[in-house]
Amino acid sequence: MERPPGDRVKQTISSLKKRFDGGKVIQVQTEEGHVYNATCTFNPPATDAEIAQFESETGYILPKDYKEFLKITNGCSLFDDVEYGGEVDLYSLEEIIEYNQGYDEYEGCYDIAYIYQDNIVIHSTCISQNEGNYLFWKGHIDQFDEARPLESNFELWVDRFVVCQGAKFWWWPIYTSANEDKLKGKGL
């Protein structure tokens, strides 16, 4: 049986919020065995009226699963290191407007997250053409025409991101046992 759009994102974010309820801290293990204490911060939810106003004012098309995310938390910071902070921000509606100002519009693309010098991008053209894989990623200084497909929608991406505890899993196919040290030495 096929899930309704947004069902997975509701389950993923609701479960994550419970893990951090009341300011709890969890230990996160990242690549190469690094362990740190992490926290997440969730914003109050957006209303249907705020989402509709955003779409009307910006002309951006928001997919159903991403709207469900916004109705749970209108942006959040995930897996922040308690001691050093973090760079994992899923934008609020206001931040989407702020961080996309000054960009030349490229086929309806807009940033929705900043993750350790990468941006996660929604490609509205893919949504309007009923393509399920509308999510892309790019370096934070790259233009939208340089964005690479994540072969995913938002709810699949956020589910994987939470399971990976904030690791940039979309980079993993790039690294192999033969080239990992060489690539990491070049700052990739």
C-alpha positions as protocol buffer text, in pm:
chain_id: "A"
residue {
  index: 1
  type: MET
  ca { x: 0 y: 0 z: 0 }
}
residue {
  index: 2
  type: GLU
  ca { x: 135 y: 342 z: -99 }
}
residue {
  index: 3
  type: ARG
  ca { x: 182 y: 599 z: 175 }
}
residue {
  index: 4
  type: PRO
  ca { x: 10 y: 937 z: 145 }
}
residue {
  index: 5
  type: PRO
  ca { x: 253 y: 1224 z: 69 }
}
residue {
  index: 6
  type: GLY
  ca { x: 401 y: 1355 z: 390 }
}
residue {
  index: 7
  type: ASP
  ca { x: 333 y: 1046 z: 602 }
}
residue {
  index: 8
  type: ARG
  ca { x: 701 y: 949 z: 628 }
}
residue {
  index: 9
  type: VAL
  ca { x: 812 y: 1303 z: 709 }
}
residue {
  index: 10
  type: LYS
  ca { x: 551 y: 1324 z: 987 }
}
residue {
  index: 11
  type: GLN
  ca { x: 677 y: 1001 z: 1142 }
}
residue {
  index: 12
  type: THR
  ca { x: 1047 y: 1091 z: 1101 }
}
residue {
  index: 13
  type: ILE
  ca { x: 1028 y: 1443 z: 1243 }
}
residue {
  index: 14
  type: SER
  ca { x: 781 y: 1353 z: 1520 }
}
residue {
  index: 15
  type: SER
  ca { x: 1007 y: 1068 z: 1636 }
}
residue {
  index: 16
  type: LEU
  ca { x: 1314 y: 1292 z: 1622 }
}
residue {
  index: 17
  type: LYS
  ca { x: 1138 y: 1563 z: 1823 }
}
residue {
  index: 18
  type: LYS
  ca { x: 1052 y: 1306 z: 2093 }
}
residue {
  index: 19
  type: ARG
  ca { x: 1419 y: 1204 z: 2118 }
}
residue {
  index: 20
  type: PHE
  ca { x: 1512 y: 1567 z: 2189 }
}
residue {
  index: 21
  type: ASP
  ca { x: 1204 y: 1660 z: 2394 }
}
residue {
  index: 22
  type: GLY
  ca { x: 1282 y: 1898 z: 2678 }
}
residue {
  index: 23
  type: GLY
  ca { x: 1631 y: 1985 z: 2555 }
}
residue {
  index: 24
  type: LYS
  ca { x: 1770 y: 1633 z: 2571 }
}
residue {
  index: 25
  type: VAL
  ca { x: 2117 y: 1568 z: 2436 }
}
residue {
  index: 26
  type: ILE
  ca { x: 2216 y: 1251 z: 2251 }
}
residue {
  index: 27
  type: GLN
  ca { x: 2551 y: 1113 z: 2149 }
}
residue {
  index: 28
  type: VAL
  ca { x: 2608 y: 1101 z: 1774 }
}
residue {
  index: 29
  type: GLN
  ca { x: 2877 y: 894 z: 1605 }
}
residue {
  index: 30
  type: THR
  ca { x: 2991 y: 1027 z: 1270 }
}
residue {
  index: 31
  type: GLU
  ca { x: 3240 y: 915 z: 1009 }
}
residue {
  index: 32
  type: GLU
  ca { x: 3575 y: 784 z: 1127 }
}
residue {
  index: 33
  type: GLY
  ca { x: 3445 y: 719 z: 1481 }
}
residue {
  index: 34
  type: HIS
  ca { x: 3404 y: 1080 z: 1593 }
}
residue {
  index: 35
  type: VAL
  ca { x: 3150 y: 1103 z: 1879 }
}
residue {
  index: 36
  type: TYR
  ca { x: 2987 y: 1422 z: 2002 }
}
residue {
  index: 37
  type: ASN
  ca { x: 2689 y: 1539 z: 2207 }
}
residue {
  index: 38
  type: ALA
  ca { x: 2414 y: 1676 z: 1987 }
}
residue {
  index: 39
  type: THR
  ca { x: 2089 y: 1862 z: 2018 }
}
residue {
  index: 40
  type: CYS
  ca { x: 1815 y: 1968 z: 1779 }
}
residue {
  index: 41
  type: THR
  ca { x: 1606 y: 2285 z: 1783 }
}
residue {
  index: 42
  type: PHE
  ca { x: 1260 y: 2292 z: 1627 }
}
residue {
  index: 43
  type: ASN
  ca { x: 1064 y: 2607 z: 1536 }
}
residue {
  index: 44
  type: PRO
  ca { x: 690 y: 2641 z: 1591 }
}
residue {
  index: 45
  type: PRO
  ca { x: 486 y: 2498 z: 1302 }
}
residue {
  index: 46
  type: ALA
  ca { x: 370 y: 2703 z: 1005 }
}
residue {
  index: 47
  type: THR
  ca { x: -3 y: 2733 z: 943 }
}
residue {
  index: 48
  type: ASP
  ca { x: -180 y: 2645 z: 619 }
}
residue {
  index: 49
  type: ALA
  ca { x: -247 y: 3020 z: 574 }
}
residue {
  index: 50
  type: GLU
  ca { x: 124 y: 3105 z: 613 }
}
residue {
  index: 51
  type: ILE
  ca { x: 221 y: 2835 z: 363 }
}
residue {
  index: 52
  type: ALA
  ca { x: -41 y: 2956 z: 111 }
}
residue {
  index: 53
  type: GLN
  ca { x: 74 y: 3316 z: 156 }
}
residue {
  index: 54
  type: PHE
  ca { x: 437 y: 3212 z: 102 }
}
residue {
  index: 55
  type: GLU
  ca { x: 350 y: 3032 z: -222 }
}
residue {
  index: 56
  type: SER
  ca { x: 142 y: 3325 z: -342 }
}
residue {
  index: 57
  type: GLU
  ca { x: 408 y: 3587 z: -262 }
}
residue {
  index: 58
  type: THR
  ca { x: 712 y: 3396 z: -389 }
}
residue {
  index: 59
  type: GLY
  ca { x: 566 y: 3194 z: -674 }
}
residue {
  index: 60
  type: TYR
  ca { x: 755 y: 2891 z: -539 }
}
residue {
  index: 61
  type: ILE
  ca { x: 578 y: 2558 z: -558 }
}
residue {
  index: 62
  type: LEU
  ca { x: 602 y: 2366 z: -232 }
}
residue {
  index: 63
  type: PRO
  ca { x: 562 y: 1988 z: -257 }
}
residue {
  index: 64
  type: LYS
  ca { x: 307 y: 1818 z: -31 }
}
residue {
  index: 65
  type: ASP
  ca { x: 564 y: 1633 z: 179 }
}
residue {
  index: 66
  type: TYR
  ca { x: 759 y: 1954 z: 243 }
}
residue {
  index: 67
  type: LYS
  ca { x: 438 y: 2134 z: 345 }
}
residue {
  index: 68
  type: GLU
  ca { x: 380 y: 1857 z: 601 }
}
residue {
  index: 69
  type: PHE
  ca { x: 730 y: 1919 z: 738 }
}
residue {
  index: 70
  type: LEU
  ca { x: 656 y: 2292 z: 772 }
}
residue {
  index: 71
  type: LYS
  ca { x: 333 y: 2213 z: 958 }
}
residue {
  index: 72
  type: ILE
  ca { x: 537 y: 2016 z: 1213 }
}
residue {
  index: 73
  type: THR
  ca { x: 828 y: 2259 z: 1237 }
}
residue {
  index: 74
  type: ASN
  ca { x: 875 y: 2576 z: 1033 }
}
residue {
  index: 75
  type: GLY
  ca { x: 1248 y: 2510 z: 1002 }
}
residue {
  index: 76
  type: CYS
  ca { x: 1492 y: 2353 z: 1245 }
}
residue {
  index: 77
  type: SER
  ca { x: 1856 y: 2300 z: 1334 }
}
residue {
  index: 78
  type: LEU
  ca { x: 1957 y: 1936 z: 1348 }
}
residue {
  index: 79
  type: PHE
  ca { x: 2240 y: 1752 z: 1522 }
}
residue {
  index: 80
  type: ASP
  ca { x: 2415 y: 2065 z: 1653 }
}
residue {
  index: 81
  type: ASP
  ca { x: 2729 y: 1991 z: 1853 }
}
residue {
  index: 82
  type: VAL
  ca { x: 2654 y: 2109 z: 2209 }
}
residue {
  index: 83
  type: GLU
  ca { x: 3006 y: 2248 z: 2245 }
}
residue {
  index: 84
  type: TYR
  ca { x: 3078 y: 2387 z: 1896 }
}
residue {
  index: 85
  type: GLY
  ca { x: 2738 y: 2447 z: 1736 }
}
residue {
  index: 86
  type: GLY
  ca { x: 2646 y: 2322 z: 1394 }
}
residue {
  index: 87
  type: GLU
  ca { x: 2574 y: 2392 z: 1033 }
}
residue {
  index: 88
  type: VAL
  ca { x: 2260 y: 2190 z: 969 }
}
residue {
  index: 89
  type: ASP
  ca { x: 1973 y: 2431 z: 911 }
}
residue {
  index: 90
  type: LEU
  ca { x: 1647 y: 2341 z: 742 }
}
residue {
  index: 91
  type: TYR
  ca { x: 1505 y: 2681 z: 662 }
}
residue {
  index: 92
  type: SER
  ca { x: 1182 y: 2837 z: 781 }
}
residue {
  index: 93
  type: LEU
  ca { x: 955 y: 3004 z: 524 }
}
residue {
  index: 94
  type: GLU
  ca { x: 1107 y: 3340 z: 618 }
}
residue {
  index: 95
  type: GLU
  ca { x: 1462 y: 3206 z: 579 }
}
residue {
  index: 96
  type: ILE
  ca { x: 1381 y: 3060 z: 236 }
}
residue {
  index: 97
  type: ILE
  ca { x: 1286 y: 3410 z: 124 }
}
residue {
  index: 98
  type: GLU
  ca { x: 1590 y: 3568 z: 292 }
}
residue {
  index: 99
  type: TYR
  ca { x: 1850 y: 3321 z: 165 }
}
residue {
  index: 100
  type: ASN
  ca { x: 1718 y: 3309 z: -191 }
}
residue {
  index: 101
  type: GLN
  ca { x: 1717 y: 3687 z: -245 }
}
residue {
  index: 102
  type: GLY
  ca { x: 1965 y: 3796 z: -504 }
}
residue {
  index: 103
  type: TYR
  ca { x: 1974 y: 3463 z: -683 }
}
residue {
  index: 104
  type: ASP
  ca { x: 1885 y: 3464 z: -1050 }
}
residue {
  index: 105
  type: GLU
  ca { x: 1579 y: 3244 z: -1083 }
}
residue {
  index: 106
  type: TYR
  ca { x: 1676 y: 2917 z: -1246 }
}
residue {
  index: 107
  type: GLU
  ca { x: 1380 y: 2708 z: -1353 }
}
residue {
  index: 108
  type: GLY
  ca { x: 1204 y: 2751 z: -1020 }
}
residue {
  index: 109
  type: CYS
  ca { x: 1491 y: 2635 z: -800 }
}
residue {
  index: 110
  type: TYR
  ca { x: 1527 y: 2755 z: -442 }
}
residue {
  index: 111
  type: ASP
  ca { x: 1740 y: 2660 z: -140 }
}
residue {
  index: 112
  type: ILE
  ca { x: 1562 y: 2504 z: 158 }
}
residue {
  index: 113
  type: ALA
  ca { x: 1858 y: 2398 z: 373 }
}
residue {
  index: 114
  type: TYR
  ca { x: 2223 y: 2463 z: 450 }
}
residue {
  index: 115
  type: ILE
  ca { x: 2426 y: 2158 z: 552 }
}
residue {
  index: 116
  type: TYR
  ca { x: 2799 y: 2199 z: 609 }
}
residue {
  index: 117
  type: GLN
  ca { x: 2860 y: 2412 z: 298 }
}
residue {
  index: 118
  type: ASP
  ca { x: 2600 y: 2234 z: 84 }
}
residue {
  index: 119
  type: ASN
  ca { x: 2255 y: 2362 z: -3 }
}
residue {
  index: 120
  type: ILE
  ca { x: 1954 y: 2138 z: -49 }
}
residue {
  index: 121
  type: VAL
  ca { x: 1743 y: 2266 z: -338 }
}
residue {
  index: 122
  type: ILE
  ca { x: 1382 y: 2215 z: -444 }
}
residue {
  index: 123
  type: HIS
  ca { x: 1336 y: 2219 z: -822 }
}
residue {
  index: 124
  type: SER
  ca { x: 980 y: 2347 z: -882 }
}
residue {
  index: 125
  type: THR
  ca { x: 982 y: 2246 z: -1247 }
}
residue {
  index: 126
  type: CYS
  ca { x: 1017 y: 1883 z: -1145 }
}
residue {
  index: 127
  type: ILE
  ca { x: 720 y: 1921 z: -908 }
}
residue {
  index: 128
  type: SER
  ca { x: 501 y: 2087 z: -1171 }
}
residue {
  index: 129
  type: GLN
  ca { x: 583 y: 1799 z: -1409 }
}
residue {
  index: 130
  type: ASN
  ca { x: 487 y: 1543 z: -1140 }
}
residue {
  index: 131
  type: GLU
  ca { x: 840 y: 1410 z: -1110 }
}
residue {
  index: 132
  type: GLY
  ca { x: 892 y: 1247 z: -772 }
}
residue {
  index: 133
  type: ASN
  ca { x: 1264 y: 1321 z: -752 }
}
residue {
  index: 134
  type: TYR
  ca { x: 1262 y: 1700 z: -720 }
}
residue {
  index: 135
  type: LEU
  ca { x: 1540 y: 1745 z: -463 }
}
residue {
  index: 136
  type: PHE
  ca { x: 1892 y: 1854 z: -564 }
}
residue {
  index: 137
  type: TRP
  ca { x: 2210 y: 1960 z: -384 }
}
residue {
  index: 138
  type: LYS
  ca { x: 2481 y: 2210 z: -464 }
}
residue {
  index: 139
  type: GLY
  ca { x: 2778 y: 2372 z: -296 }
}
residue {
  index: 140
  type: HIS
  ca { x: 2673 y: 2684 z: -109 }
}
residue {
  index: 141
  type: ILE
  ca { x: 2860 y: 2911 z: -351 }
}
residue {
  index: 142
  type: ASP
  ca { x: 2745 y: 2725 z: -663 }
}
residue {
  index: 143
  type: GLN
  ca { x: 2468 y: 2846 z: -890 }
}
residue {
  index: 144
  type: PHE
  ca { x: 2145 y: 2650 z: -933 }
}
residue {
  index: 145
  type: ASP
  ca { x: 2247 y: 2522 z: -1278 }
}
residue {
  index: 146
  type: GLU
  ca { x: 2532 y: 2338 z: -1101 }
}
residue {
  index: 147
  type: ALA
  ca { x: 2295 y: 2151 z: -868 }
}
residue {
  index: 148
  type: ARG
  ca { x: 2308 y: 1772 z: -876 }
}
residue {
  index: 149
  type: PRO
  ca { x: 2004 y: 1546 z: -839 }
}
residue {
  index: 150
  type: LEU
  ca { x: 1956 y: 1365 z: -509 }
}
residue {
  index: 151
  type: GLU
  ca { x: 1715 y: 1120 z: -677 }
}
residue {
  index: 152
  type: SER
  ca { x: 1477 y: 1186 z: -391 }
}
residue {
  index: 153
  type: ASN
  ca { x: 1182 y: 1380 z: -261 }
}
residue {
  index: 154
  type: PHE
  ca { x: 1198 y: 1569 z: 70 }
}
residue {
  index: 155
  type: GLU
  ca { x: 1053 y: 1304 z: 298 }
}
residue {
  index: 156
  type: LEU
  ca { x: 1285 y: 1030 z: 173 }
}
residue {
  index: 157
  type: TRP
  ca { x: 1583 y: 1265 z: 199 }
}
residue {
  index: 158
  type: VAL
  ca { x: 1502 y: 1383 z: 555 }
}
residue {
  index: 159
  type: ASP
  ca { x: 1437 y: 1025 z: 668 }
}
residue {
  index: 160
  type: ARG
  ca { x: 1780 y: 917 z: 541 }
}
residue {
  index: 161
  type: PHE
  ca { x: 1942 y: 1228 z: 685 }
}
residue {
  index: 162
  type: VAL
  ca { x: 1800 y: 1156 z: 1031 }
}
residue {
  index: 163
  type: VAL
  ca { x: 1898 y: 788 z: 1013 }
}
residue {
  index: 164
  type: CYS
  ca { x: 2251 y: 902 z: 919 }
}
residue {
  index: 165
  type: GLN
  ca { x: 2247 y: 1143 z: 1217 }
}
residue {
  index: 166
  type: GLY
  ca { x: 2327 y: 1448 z: 1007 }
}
residue {
  index: 167
  type: ALA
  ca { x: 2594 y: 1296 z: 782 }
}
residue {
  index: 168
  type: LYS
  ca { x: 2599 y: 1409 z: 418 }
}
residue {
  index: 169
  type: PHE
  ca { x: 2507 y: 1066 z: 285 }
}
residue {
  index: 170
  type: TRP
  ca { x: 2479 y: 1202 z: -71 }
}
residue {
  index: 171
  type: TRP
  ca { x: 2859 y: 1229 z: -75 }
}
residue {
  index: 172
  type: TRP
  ca { x: 2916 y: 864 z: 17 }
}
residue {
  index: 173
  type: PRO
  ca { x: 2908 y: 721 z: -339 }
}
residue {
  index: 174
  type: ILE
  ca { x: 3190 y: 961 z: -431 }
}
residue {
  index: 175
  type: TYR
  ca { x: 3428 y: 811 z: -176 }
}
residue {
  index: 176
  type: THR
  ca { x: 3569 y: 463 z: -232 }
}
residue {
  index: 177
  type: SER
  ca { x: 3845 y: 274 z: -54 }
}
residue {
  index: 178
  type: ALA
  ca { x: 4071 y: 357 z: -349 }
}
residue {
  index: 179
  type: ASN
  ca { x: 4020 y: 733 z: -351 }
}
residue {
  index: 180
  type: GLU
  ca { x: 3890 y: 850 z: -11 }
}
residue {
  index: 181
  type: ASP
  ca { x: 4219 y: 984 z: 130 }
}
residue {
  index: 182
  type: LYS
  ca { x: 4305 y: 1154 z: -199 }
}
residue {
  index: 183
  type: LEU
  ca { x: 3962 y: 1325 z: -224 }
}
residue {
  index: 184
  type: LYS
  ca { x: 3950 y: 1431 z: 140 }
}
residue {
  index: 185
  type: GLY
  ca { x: 4300 y: 1578 z: 103 }
}
residue {
  index: 186
  type: LYS
  ca { x: 4161 y: 1806 z: -170 }
}
residue {
  index: 187
  type: GLY
  ca { x: 3878 y: 1927 z: 56 }
}
residue {
  index: 188
  type: LEU
  ca { x: 3598 y: 1748 z: -127 }
}
